[in-house]
Short mmCIF file of C-alpha atoms in Angstrom, two decimals:
data_model
loop_
_atom_site.label_atom_id
_atom_site.label_comp_id
_atom_site.label_asym_id
_atom_site.label_seq_id
_atom_site.Cartn_x
_atom_site.Cartn_y
_atom_site.Cartn_z
CA MET F 263 0.35 15.07 43.06
CA THR F 264 1.46 17.06 40.27
CA THR F 265 2.26 20.72 41.50
CA MET F 266 0.28 23.28 39.36
CA GLN F 267 1.54 26.64 39.07
CA ARG F 268 -1.08 28.73 40.60
CA LEU F 269 -0.92 32.53 40.48
CA SER F 270 0.49 33.77 43.47
CA ARG F 271 0.25 37.48 43.09
CA VAL F 272 -1.91 39.61 41.20
CA ASP F 273 -0.69 41.65 38.28
CA ALA F 274 -2.81 44.02 35.88
CA ILE F 275 -4.21 41.65 33.10
CA ASN F 276 -2.88 42.47 29.71
CA TRP F 277 -5.21 40.98 27.19
CA ASN F 278 -2.52 41.90 24.39
CA ARG F 279 -0.06 39.23 25.92
CA LEU F 280 -1.62 35.94 25.97
CA GLN F 281 -0.08 32.89 27.19
CA ASP F 282 -3.09 30.82 25.89
CA ASP F 283 -5.10 31.86 22.85
CA LYS F 284 -7.89 29.66 23.93
CA ASP F 285 -8.57 32.29 26.88
CA LEU F 286 -9.34 35.00 24.56
CA GLU F 287 -11.21 32.73 21.96
CA VAL F 288 -13.36 31.54 24.78
CA TRP F 289 -13.64 34.89 26.47
CA ASN F 290 -14.86 36.21 23.12
CA ARG F 291 -17.65 33.51 22.66
CA LEU F 292 -18.86 33.87 25.97
CA THR F 293 -19.20 37.64 26.11
CA SER F 294 -20.81 37.45 22.63
CA ASN F 295 -23.34 35.00 24.04
CA PHE F 296 -24.27 37.12 26.81
CA TRP F 297 -28.15 37.31 27.45
CA LEU F 298 -30.43 38.11 30.25
CA PRO F 299 -33.96 36.37 30.99
CA GLU F 300 -35.56 39.58 30.19
CA LYS F 301 -35.09 39.22 26.47
CA VAL F 302 -36.95 36.11 26.54
CA PRO F 303 -40.96 36.88 26.30
CA LEU F 304 -41.77 34.20 29.01
CA SER F 305 -45.24 35.58 29.62
CA ASN F 306 -46.28 34.31 26.27
CA ASP F 307 -46.02 30.76 27.82
CA ILE F 308 -48.83 31.50 30.40
CA GLN F 309 -51.71 30.12 28.47
CA SER F 310 -49.63 27.04 27.69
CA TRP F 311 -48.54 26.55 31.41
CA ASN F 312 -52.34 26.47 32.24
CA THR F 313 -52.89 23.71 30.03
CA LEU F 314 -50.46 21.55 32.26
CA THR F 315 -51.91 19.41 34.93
CA GLN F 316 -51.17 19.87 38.61
CA GLN F 317 -48.93 16.88 38.36
CA GLU F 318 -46.85 18.22 35.30
CA LYS F 319 -46.59 21.61 36.87
CA GLN F 320 -45.11 20.20 40.06
CA LEU F 321 -42.66 18.22 38.21
CA THR F 322 -41.65 21.18 36.14
CA ILE F 323 -41.10 23.26 38.95
CA ARG F 324 -39.04 20.70 40.86
CA VAL F 325 -36.94 19.96 37.73
CA PHE F 326 -36.17 23.85 37.49
CA THR F 327 -35.52 24.11 41.12
CA GLY F 328 -33.05 21.29 40.81
CA LEU F 329 -31.47 23.01 38.02
CA THR F 330 -31.26 26.32 40.13
CA LEU F 331 -29.33 24.51 42.80
CA LEU F 332 -26.83 23.13 40.26
CA ASP F 333 -26.43 26.77 38.94
CA THR F 334 -25.94 28.14 42.29
CA ILE F 335 -23.12 25.57 43.27
CA GLN F 336 -21.27 26.45 40.10
CA SER F 337 -21.63 30.11 40.59
CA SER F 338 -20.74 30.40 44.15
CA VAL F 339 -18.32 27.41 44.67
CA GLY F 340 -17.45 25.90 41.50
CA ALA F 341 -16.20 28.81 39.67
CA PRO F 342 -14.47 30.51 42.66
CA VAL F 343 -12.37 27.35 43.13
CA LEU F 344 -11.40 27.09 39.48
CA MET F 345 -10.17 30.75 39.69
CA GLU F 346 -7.80 29.75 42.49
CA ASP F 347 -6.38 26.94 40.35
CA ALA F 348 -6.16 29.27 37.29
CA ARG F 349 -2.75 29.48 35.65
CA THR F 350 -3.06 32.57 33.48
CA PRO F 351 -5.06 35.84 34.60
CA HIS F 352 -6.99 35.44 31.54
CA GLU F 353 -8.08 31.98 32.41
CA GLU F 354 -9.19 33.61 35.93
CA ALA F 355 -11.16 36.15 33.89
CA VAL F 356 -12.85 33.50 31.78
CA TYR F 357 -13.80 32.04 35.28
CA THR F 358 -15.56 35.50 36.47
CA ASN F 359 -17.75 35.21 33.37
CA ILE F 360 -18.67 31.89 33.86
CA ALA F 361 -19.42 32.54 37.65
CA PHE F 362 -21.49 35.56 36.72
CA MET F 363 -23.50 33.51 33.87
CA GLU F 364 -24.29 30.76 36.09
CA SER F 365 -25.72 33.39 38.70
CA VAL F 366 -27.66 34.52 35.27
CA HIS F 367 -29.11 31.03 34.89
CA ALA F 368 -30.16 30.53 38.60
CA ARG F 369 -31.77 33.90 38.24
CA SER F 370 -33.35 32.91 35.07
CA TYR F 371 -35.69 30.06 36.83
CA SER F 372 -36.89 32.49 39.16
CA SER F 373 -37.96 34.64 36.27
CA ILE F 374 -39.90 31.57 35.03
CA PHE F 375 -41.31 30.93 38.28
CA SER F 376 -42.46 34.60 38.79
CA THR F 377 -43.96 34.79 35.54
CA LEU F 378 -45.93 31.31 35.36
CA CYS F 379 -46.24 29.76 38.79
CA ALA F 380 -47.97 30.35 42.39
CA THR F 381 -45.82 31.35 44.77
CA ARG F 382 -46.84 28.58 47.22
CA ASP F 383 -45.98 25.88 44.78
CA VAL F 384 -42.74 27.37 44.20
CA ASP F 385 -42.00 27.58 48.00
CA ASP F 386 -43.05 24.00 48.18
CA ALA F 387 -40.49 22.97 45.59
CA PHE F 388 -37.75 24.90 47.09
CA ARG F 389 -38.51 22.95 50.48
CA TRP F 390 -38.73 19.60 48.29
CA SER F 391 -35.13 20.29 47.01
CA GLU F 392 -33.89 20.78 50.38
CA GLU F 393 -35.12 17.56 51.54
CA ASN F 394 -34.79 15.49 48.29
CA PRO F 395 -32.08 12.86 49.05
CA THR F 396 -30.81 12.14 45.49
CA LEU F 397 -30.53 15.78 44.82
CA GLN F 398 -28.73 16.55 48.07
CA ALA F 399 -26.49 13.51 47.25
CA LYS F 400 -25.37 14.82 43.74
CA SER F 401 -24.58 18.32 45.18
CA GLU F 402 -22.45 16.72 47.96
CA LEU F 403 -20.72 14.54 45.61
CA ILE F 404 -19.47 17.55 43.68
CA LEU F 405 -19.02 19.91 46.60
CA GLU F 406 -16.72 17.06 48.03
CA ARG F 407 -14.61 17.49 45.09
CA TYR F 408 -14.74 21.28 45.17
CA ARG F 409 -13.53 21.26 48.64
CA SER F 410 -10.75 18.68 48.09
CA ASP F 411 -7.18 19.95 47.46
CA ASP F 412 -7.00 18.25 43.88
CA PRO F 413 -7.02 20.74 41.25
CA LEU F 414 -7.49 18.03 38.59
CA MET F 415 -10.52 16.39 40.25
CA ARG F 416 -11.97 19.86 40.85
CA LYS F 417 -12.00 20.41 37.11
CA VAL F 418 -13.41 16.99 36.37
CA ALA F 419 -16.36 17.45 39.02
CA SER F 420 -16.92 20.97 37.31
CA VAL F 421 -17.06 19.38 33.70
CA PHE F 422 -19.56 16.56 35.02
CA LEU F 423 -21.76 19.32 36.66
CA GLU F 424 -21.73 21.46 33.47
CA SER F 425 -21.94 18.53 30.89
CA PHE F 426 -23.78 15.58 32.49
CA LEU F 427 -25.62 16.73 35.42
CA PHE F 428 -27.92 19.43 34.20
CA TYR F 429 -29.31 17.25 31.59
CA SER F 430 -31.83 15.10 33.75
CA GLY F 431 -33.52 18.62 33.85
CA PHE F 432 -32.90 20.02 30.53
CA TYR F 433 -34.79 17.13 29.12
CA LEU F 434 -38.09 18.36 30.42
CA PRO F 435 -38.38 21.76 28.62
CA MET F 436 -37.05 19.98 25.34
CA TYR F 437 -39.94 17.46 26.06
CA TRP F 438 -42.39 20.16 26.16
CA SER F 439 -41.10 22.12 23.46
CA SER F 440 -41.35 19.17 21.24
CA HIS F 441 -45.14 19.01 22.29
CA ALA F 442 -45.30 22.95 21.29
CA LYS F 443 -45.67 23.60 25.00
CA LEU F 444 -43.84 26.21 27.12
CA THR F 445 -41.82 27.19 23.79
CA ASN F 446 -40.58 30.50 25.07
CA THR F 447 -39.31 28.80 28.22
CA ALA F 448 -37.60 26.28 25.91
CA ASP F 449 -35.97 29.19 24.09
CA LEU F 450 -34.49 30.37 27.49
CA ILE F 451 -33.25 26.84 28.27
CA ARG F 452 -31.48 26.57 25.14
CA LEU F 453 -29.54 29.83 25.54
CA ILE F 454 -28.34 28.00 29.05
CA ILE F 455 -27.67 24.89 27.09
CA ARG F 456 -25.45 26.85 24.88
CA ASP F 457 -23.66 28.44 27.68
CA GLU F 458 -23.04 25.31 29.49
CA ALA F 459 -21.50 23.77 26.32
CA VAL F 460 -18.84 26.31 26.27
CA HIS F 461 -18.11 26.14 29.95
CA GLY F 462 -17.78 22.27 29.72
CA TYR F 463 -15.42 22.47 26.62
CA TYR F 464 -13.31 25.03 28.29
CA ILE F 465 -12.89 23.60 31.70
CA GLY F 466 -12.23 20.18 30.15
CA TYR F 467 -9.65 21.68 28.05
CA LYS F 468 -7.86 23.24 31.00
CA PHE F 469 -8.05 19.83 32.76
CA GLN F 470 -6.44 18.11 29.66
CA GLN F 471 -3.53 20.59 29.57
CA ALA F 472 -2.93 20.15 33.27
CA LEU F 473 -3.19 16.49 33.12
CA ALA F 474 -0.70 16.11 29.97
CA GLU F 475 2.03 17.39 32.53
CA ALA F 476 1.36 14.65 35.05
CA THR F 477 3.24 11.36 35.30
CA PRO F 478 1.71 8.43 33.53
CA GLU F 479 0.92 6.94 36.86
CA ARG F 480 -0.92 10.01 38.10
CA GLN F 481 -2.69 10.33 34.86
CA GLN F 482 -3.99 6.80 35.14
CA GLU F 483 -5.27 7.67 38.93
CA VAL F 484 -7.08 10.69 37.78
CA LYS F 485 -8.53 8.76 34.91
CA ASP F 486 -9.91 6.00 37.16
CA TYR F 487 -11.21 8.60 39.67
CA ALA F 488 -12.99 10.47 37.00
CA TYR F 489 -14.55 7.39 35.57
CA GLU F 490 -15.38 6.38 39.12
CA LEU F 491 -17.11 9.75 40.01
CA LEU F 492 -19.06 9.45 36.74
CA LEU F 493 -20.63 6.17 37.65
CA GLU F 494 -21.18 7.45 41.19
CA LEU F 495 -23.14 10.34 39.76
CA TYR F 496 -24.97 8.11 37.25
CA ASP F 497 -26.32 5.61 39.75
CA ASN F 498 -27.57 8.68 41.55
CA GLU F 499 -28.87 10.55 38.65
CA VAL F 500 -30.85 7.41 37.50
CA ARG F 501 -32.57 7.46 40.91
CA TYR F 502 -33.22 11.17 40.63
CA THR F 503 -34.81 10.65 37.31
CA GLU F 504 -36.90 7.64 38.55
CA SER F 505 -38.04 9.75 41.28
CA LEU F 506 -39.20 12.81 39.09
CA TYR F 507 -40.08 11.01 35.74
CA ASP F 508 -41.60 7.57 36.71
CA GLU F 509 -45.02 9.19 37.36
CA VAL F 510 -45.08 10.48 33.73
CA GLY F 511 -43.76 7.54 32.10
CA LEU F 512 -40.50 9.26 30.66
CA THR F 513 -37.83 7.70 32.58
CA GLU F 514 -36.31 5.28 29.88
CA ASP F 515 -35.92 8.21 27.42
CA VAL F 516 -34.25 10.59 30.00
CA LYS F 517 -31.83 7.77 30.79
CA LYS F 518 -30.89 7.64 27.09
CA PHE F 519 -30.32 11.45 27.13
CA LEU F 520 -28.11 11.16 30.37
CA HIS F 521 -26.04 8.58 28.50
CA TYR F 522 -25.60 10.67 25.55
CA ASN F 523 -24.51 13.62 27.59
CA ALA F 524 -22.45 11.45 29.88
CA ASN F 525 -20.44 10.36 26.91
CA LYS F 526 -19.96 14.11 25.88
CA ALA F 527 -18.83 15.18 29.39
CA LEU F 528 -16.08 12.65 29.09
CA MET F 529 -15.09 13.66 25.77
CA ASN F 530 -14.79 17.17 27.10
CA LEU F 531 -12.33 15.68 29.49
CA GLY F 532 -10.55 14.16 26.75
CA PHE F 533 -11.71 10.56 27.66
CA GLU F 534 -13.39 7.93 25.61
CA PRO F 535 -17.27 7.79 25.58
CA LEU F 536 -18.51 5.07 27.91
CA PHE F 537 -22.13 4.40 26.66
CA PRO F 538 -22.50 2.46 23.50
CA SER F 539 -24.84 4.13 20.59
CA SER F 540 -27.46 1.26 21.57
CA VAL F 541 -28.37 3.30 24.65
CA THR F 542 -27.78 6.91 23.80
CA ASP F 543 -30.58 6.98 20.95
CA VAL F 544 -32.52 9.81 22.17
CA ASP F 545 -36.01 10.31 20.97
CA PRO F 546 -35.63 12.20 17.63
CA THR F 547 -38.14 14.68 18.69
CA ILE F 548 -35.87 15.57 21.65
CA MET F 549 -32.68 15.99 19.64
CA ALA F 550 -34.83 18.27 17.26
CA ALA F 551 -35.98 20.42 20.08
CA LEU F 552 -32.46 20.59 21.21
CA SER F 553 -30.74 21.17 17.87
CA PRO F 554 -33.51 22.00 15.21
CA SER F 555 -30.86 21.02 12.46
CA ALA F 556 -29.92 17.66 13.94
CA ASP F 557 -32.33 15.78 11.94
CA GLU F 558 -31.54 17.14 8.74
CA ASN F 559 -29.94 14.61 6.17
CA HIS F 560 -26.28 15.44 6.62
CA ASP F 561 -25.21 11.99 6.81
CA PHE F 562 -24.44 11.89 3.17
CA PHE F 563 -22.56 8.61 3.69
CA SER F 564 -25.21 6.49 4.92
CA GLY F 565 -27.87 7.89 2.48
CA SER F 566 -28.10 7.04 -1.17
CA GLY F 567 -25.76 9.78 -2.28
CA SER F 568 -28.37 11.53 -4.13
CA SER F 569 -30.57 13.09 -1.60
CA TYR F 570 -27.99 15.45 0.20
CA VAL F 571 -28.75 18.93 0.85
CA ILE F 572 -26.07 21.56 0.14
CA GLY F 573 -26.19 23.95 2.81
CA LYS F 574 -29.20 26.48 2.98
CA ALA F 575 -28.30 30.13 2.51
CA VAL F 576 -26.43 31.61 5.52
CA ALA F 577 -27.05 35.38 6.14
CA THR F 578 -24.18 36.56 7.68
CA GLU F 579 -20.56 35.88 6.44
CA ASP F 580 -17.00 36.80 7.28
CA ASP F 581 -15.27 39.65 5.74
CA ASP F 582 -12.20 37.99 4.91
CA TRP F 583 -13.94 35.27 2.49
CA ALA F 584 -12.28 36.76 -0.90
CA PHE F 585 -14.49 34.78 -3.10
CA MET Y 144 -1.28 9.01 -10.19
CA GLN Y 145 -1.89 5.46 -11.19
CA ASN Y 146 -5.05 4.37 -12.60
CA ALA Y 147 -5.19 1.57 -10.20
CA ASP Y 148 -4.77 4.04 -7.08
CA VAL Y 149 -7.72 6.18 -8.70
CA GLU Y 150 -9.89 3.25 -9.01
CA ALA Y 151 -9.07 1.89 -5.50
CA GLY Y 152 -9.80 5.57 -4.21
CA ARG Y 153 -6.15 5.35 -2.84
CA ASN Y 154 -3.83 8.64 -2.81
CA ARG Y 155 -6.98 10.81 -2.09
CA SER Y 156 -6.70 12.80 1.07
CA LEU Y 157 -8.11 14.72 3.94
CA VAL Y 158 -7.27 18.22 5.03
CA TYR Y 159 -8.16 19.14 8.35
CA PHE Y 160 -8.03 22.02 10.84
CA SER Y 161 -7.72 21.66 14.44
CA THR Y 162 -7.26 24.06 17.45
CA LYS Y 163 -5.49 23.52 20.42
CA SER Y 164 -8.10 21.72 22.04
CA GLY Y 165 -7.07 18.98 19.47
CA ASN Y 166 -10.66 17.35 19.15
CA THR Y 167 -10.46 17.20 15.37
CA HIS Y 168 -7.00 16.03 15.43
CA ARG Y 169 -8.11 13.26 17.46
CA PHE Y 170 -10.97 12.38 15.19
CA ILE Y 171 -8.48 12.00 12.42
CA GLN Y 172 -6.23 9.97 14.23
CA LYS Y 173 -8.87 7.61 15.13
CA LEU Y 174 -9.72 7.62 11.46
CA GLY Y 175 -6.44 6.46 10.50
CA LEU Y 176 -6.49 7.85 6.78
CA SER Y 177 -3.89 9.86 5.51
CA ALA Y 178 -4.62 13.62 6.32
CA GLN Y 179 -2.77 16.80 6.11
CA ARG Y 180 -3.21 19.38 9.05
CA LEU Y 181 -3.54 23.20 8.36
CA PRO Y 182 -1.23 25.25 10.43
CA LEU Y 183 -2.66 26.40 13.47
CA ASN Y 184 -0.25 29.49 13.66
CA ARG Y 185 -1.59 32.22 11.47
CA GLU Y 186 1.83 33.43 10.56
CA GLU Y 187 2.35 30.26 8.90
CA PRO Y 188 1.75 30.13 5.08
CA THR Y 189 -1.29 28.08 3.95
CA PRO Y 190 -0.52 25.09 2.16
CA ARG Y 191 -1.36 24.16 -1.29
CA ILE Y 192 -2.86 20.81 -2.10
CA GLU Y 193 -2.43 18.73 -5.11
CA GLN Y 194 -5.01 16.36 -5.21
CA PRO Y 195 -8.69 16.31 -4.52
CA TYR Y 196 -9.80 16.35 -0.95
CA ILE Y 197 -12.24 16.29 1.92
CA LEU Y 198 -12.16 19.11 4.22
CA VAL Y 199 -12.71 18.41 8.13
CA THR Y 200 -13.17 21.51 10.18
CA PRO Y 201 -14.47 22.33 13.67
CA THR Y 202 -17.14 25.16 14.13
CA TYR Y 203 -16.11 28.32 16.22
CA GLY Y 204 -18.38 30.36 18.05
CA GLY Y 205 -21.59 29.99 19.73
CA GLY Y 206 -24.08 30.12 17.06
CA TYR Y 207 -23.47 33.03 14.84
CA ALA Y 208 -22.49 32.62 11.27
CA GLU Y 209 -19.78 35.25 11.49
CA GLY Y 210 -16.75 33.63 12.88
CA ALA Y 211 -18.03 30.03 12.65
CA VAL Y 212 -15.43 28.98 9.93
CA PRO Y 213 -12.02 29.15 11.45
CA GLY Y 214 -9.81 31.80 9.92
CA GLN Y 215 -7.07 29.44 9.03
CA VAL Y 216 -9.65 27.40 7.00
CA ILE Y 217 -10.91 30.69 5.27
CA ARG Y 218 -7.58 31.44 4.22
CA PHE Y 219 -6.82 28.15 2.78
CA LEU Y 220 -10.10 28.12 0.98
CA ASN Y 221 -9.39 31.76 -0.19
CA ASP Y 222 -6.76 30.20 -2.55
CA GLU Y 223 -8.55 28.99 -5.67
CA HIS Y 224 -6.38 26.34 -6.48
CA ASN Y 225 -7.33 24.73 -3.14
CA ARG Y 226 -10.71 25.43 -3.43
CA HIS Y 227 -11.17 23.79 -6.76
CA LEU Y 228 -10.00 20.59 -5.34
CA LEU Y 229 -12.40 20.67 -2.42
CA ARG Y 230 -14.88 17.83 -2.96
CA GLY Y 231 -16.74 17.77 0.33
CA VAL Y 232 -16.86 18.99 3.84
CA ILE Y 233 -17.03 17.22 7.49
CA ALA Y 234 -17.83 19.28 10.38
CA ALA Y 235 -17.40 19.07 14.02
CA GLY Y 236 -19.75 20.70 16.52
CA ASN Y 237 -21.81 20.38 19.63
CA THR Y 238 -25.70 20.02 19.06
CA ASN Y 239 -25.81 22.24 22.32
CA PHE Y 240 -25.37 25.07 19.96
CA GLY Y 241 -28.93 24.30 18.45
CA GLU Y 242 -29.36 25.50 15.00
CA ALA Y 243 -25.55 26.18 14.60
CA TYR Y 244 -24.50 22.56 15.19
CA GLY Y 245 -21.67 22.16 12.67
CA LEU Y 246 -22.33 25.65 11.16
CA ALA Y 247 -19.01 25.90 9.59
CA GLY Y 248 -19.66 22.90 7.55
CA ARG Y 249 -23.00 24.28 6.08
CA ILE Y 250 -21.00 27.56 5.36
CA ILE Y 251 -18.38 25.99 3.42
CA ALA Y 252 -20.72 23.38 1.36
CA GLN Y 253 -22.72 26.53 0.36
CA LYS Y 254 -20.00 28.84 -0.55
CA CYS Y 255 -17.89 25.98 -2.28
CA GLN Y 256 -20.96 24.16 -3.63
CA VAL Y 257 -19.89 20.78 -2.09
CA PRO Y 258 -21.73 18.55 -0.27
CA LEU Y 259 -21.75 18.58 3.50
CA LEU Y 260 -20.65 14.89 4.11
CA TYR Y 261 -21.09 14.49 7.87
CA ARG Y 262 -21.14 15.99 11.27
CA PHE Y 263 -19.79 14.67 14.51
CA GLU Y 264 -19.52 16.10 18.08
CA LEU Y 265 -16.32 16.87 19.88
CA PHE Y 266 -13.91 13.87 18.77
CA GLY Y 267 -16.63 11.54 17.59
CA THR Y 268 -17.77 8.44 18.66
CA ASP Y 269 -16.57 4.96 17.50
CA ASP Y 270 -19.81 4.90 15.46
CA ASP Y 271 -18.82 8.33 13.81
CA VAL Y 272 -15.38 6.96 13.06
CA ALA Y 273 -16.47 3.89 11.46
CA LYS Y 274 -19.28 5.61 9.37
CA VAL Y 275 -16.95 8.19 8.13
CA ARG Y 276 -14.08 5.60 7.44
CA LYS Y 277 -16.55 3.64 5.44
CA GLY Y 278 -18.13 6.89 3.60
CA VAL Y 279 -14.96 8.39 2.71
CA GLU Y 280 -13.69 5.38 1.16
CA GLU Y 281 -16.96 4.80 -0.99
CA PHE Y 282 -17.16 8.52 -1.93
CA TRP Y 283 -13.87 8.37 -3.45
CA LYS Y 284 -14.64 5.22 -5.32
CA ARG Y 285 -17.97 6.96 -6.68
CA GLN Y 286 -15.75 9.88 -7.74
CA ALA Y 287 -13.05 7.60 -9.42
CA GLN Y 288 -16.09 5.88 -11.29
CA SER Y 289 -17.57 9.16 -12.51
CA LEU Y 290 -14.23 10.15 -13.83
CA THR Y 291 -13.68 7.04 -15.85
CA THR Y 292 -17.27 6.68 -17.19
#
């Protein structure tokens, strides 16, 4: 196994002497993205919540409870173990931000619950989460890697959590949003989705740096372990998805969303995507809910060549554009 | 430049920027087209390009227009000579950033009045690579035709 140079003593952190500029770049990104759930007017969703059937309400609360569990794991176990493996004080500081934001995310779901839901229904969902075998299995698959002594696999597990495991849950608020339901809740979830992208990117970047220093044999071994873990998580994720979404008939589309995001998780680790485009064709209304500009015709190449749009007005600009 | 080259769309290039994470660099490598990388180090002088090119750039930041275009790319485009040879832009990004997906591409397209040709996520899928490879080739052919007719 590669020996990674961990920080053995604590020195005062000097942000003006960087070993890796990526640490500052990501720190700036994360801090400028800071938000709290109080900023989102969740109570505007009360009326919309009341249009959901009891079954849909239960599904939504369960999905958010599952997400809360993942955020809790990442905040209390994931980010702290990554801190132990940090190689620069700045990297360690970035993980403190990640740990805190994961707590904010977990806190946000409770804000949604207290605004929209009956206490008893929420208590039921938390009990469900403790007993649900597939939810517990995914938590155990990740925690096992976090407890292991392998810094590379800890990062792999962490990227899979950040960039893959959340998405069976994120699908639902995007689905509601595409049906003009719970739109404020969806706004809050989009803030979480944005954060998770930076987390997955950064942890994946640190993973790739560490992997590059390993022997070719070790690199191959880690890569094999990573794909193996992804497939194990994927099989479990499919069962989790079926148990939640079968009754509303959305399972097949959620799976496409899983494939699409599994590919992105692999790419964050520097690995080639696994799922072909034939199974990643997520419903365009979901993609539009995720990224409102995603459906605009920016594929000039496959269009006629005459219908492209030159970017719309952009309000802010950098000072150093000289023209 | 030889006329035959112009017609075949050869001798046309890509210019790209990629941070230390190397996602855009990896996309360019998969494309296998000739491309010039802008220096990562801000101290290094920005290069001068001698022929029309398509710019490939990542998007920085988490959803704000300010800071979305990497500083090194701005410096490169601030050179009027370079800017006049820009024909189109391809942007990398992540749909997780919502409206800001590939925002750097939209900003450059608007400021330089060139089309935003394509967007891809991270280092692009095989589909993205195939589409861009074909698209770039056809794009230069069309450009060459519009020059000769």
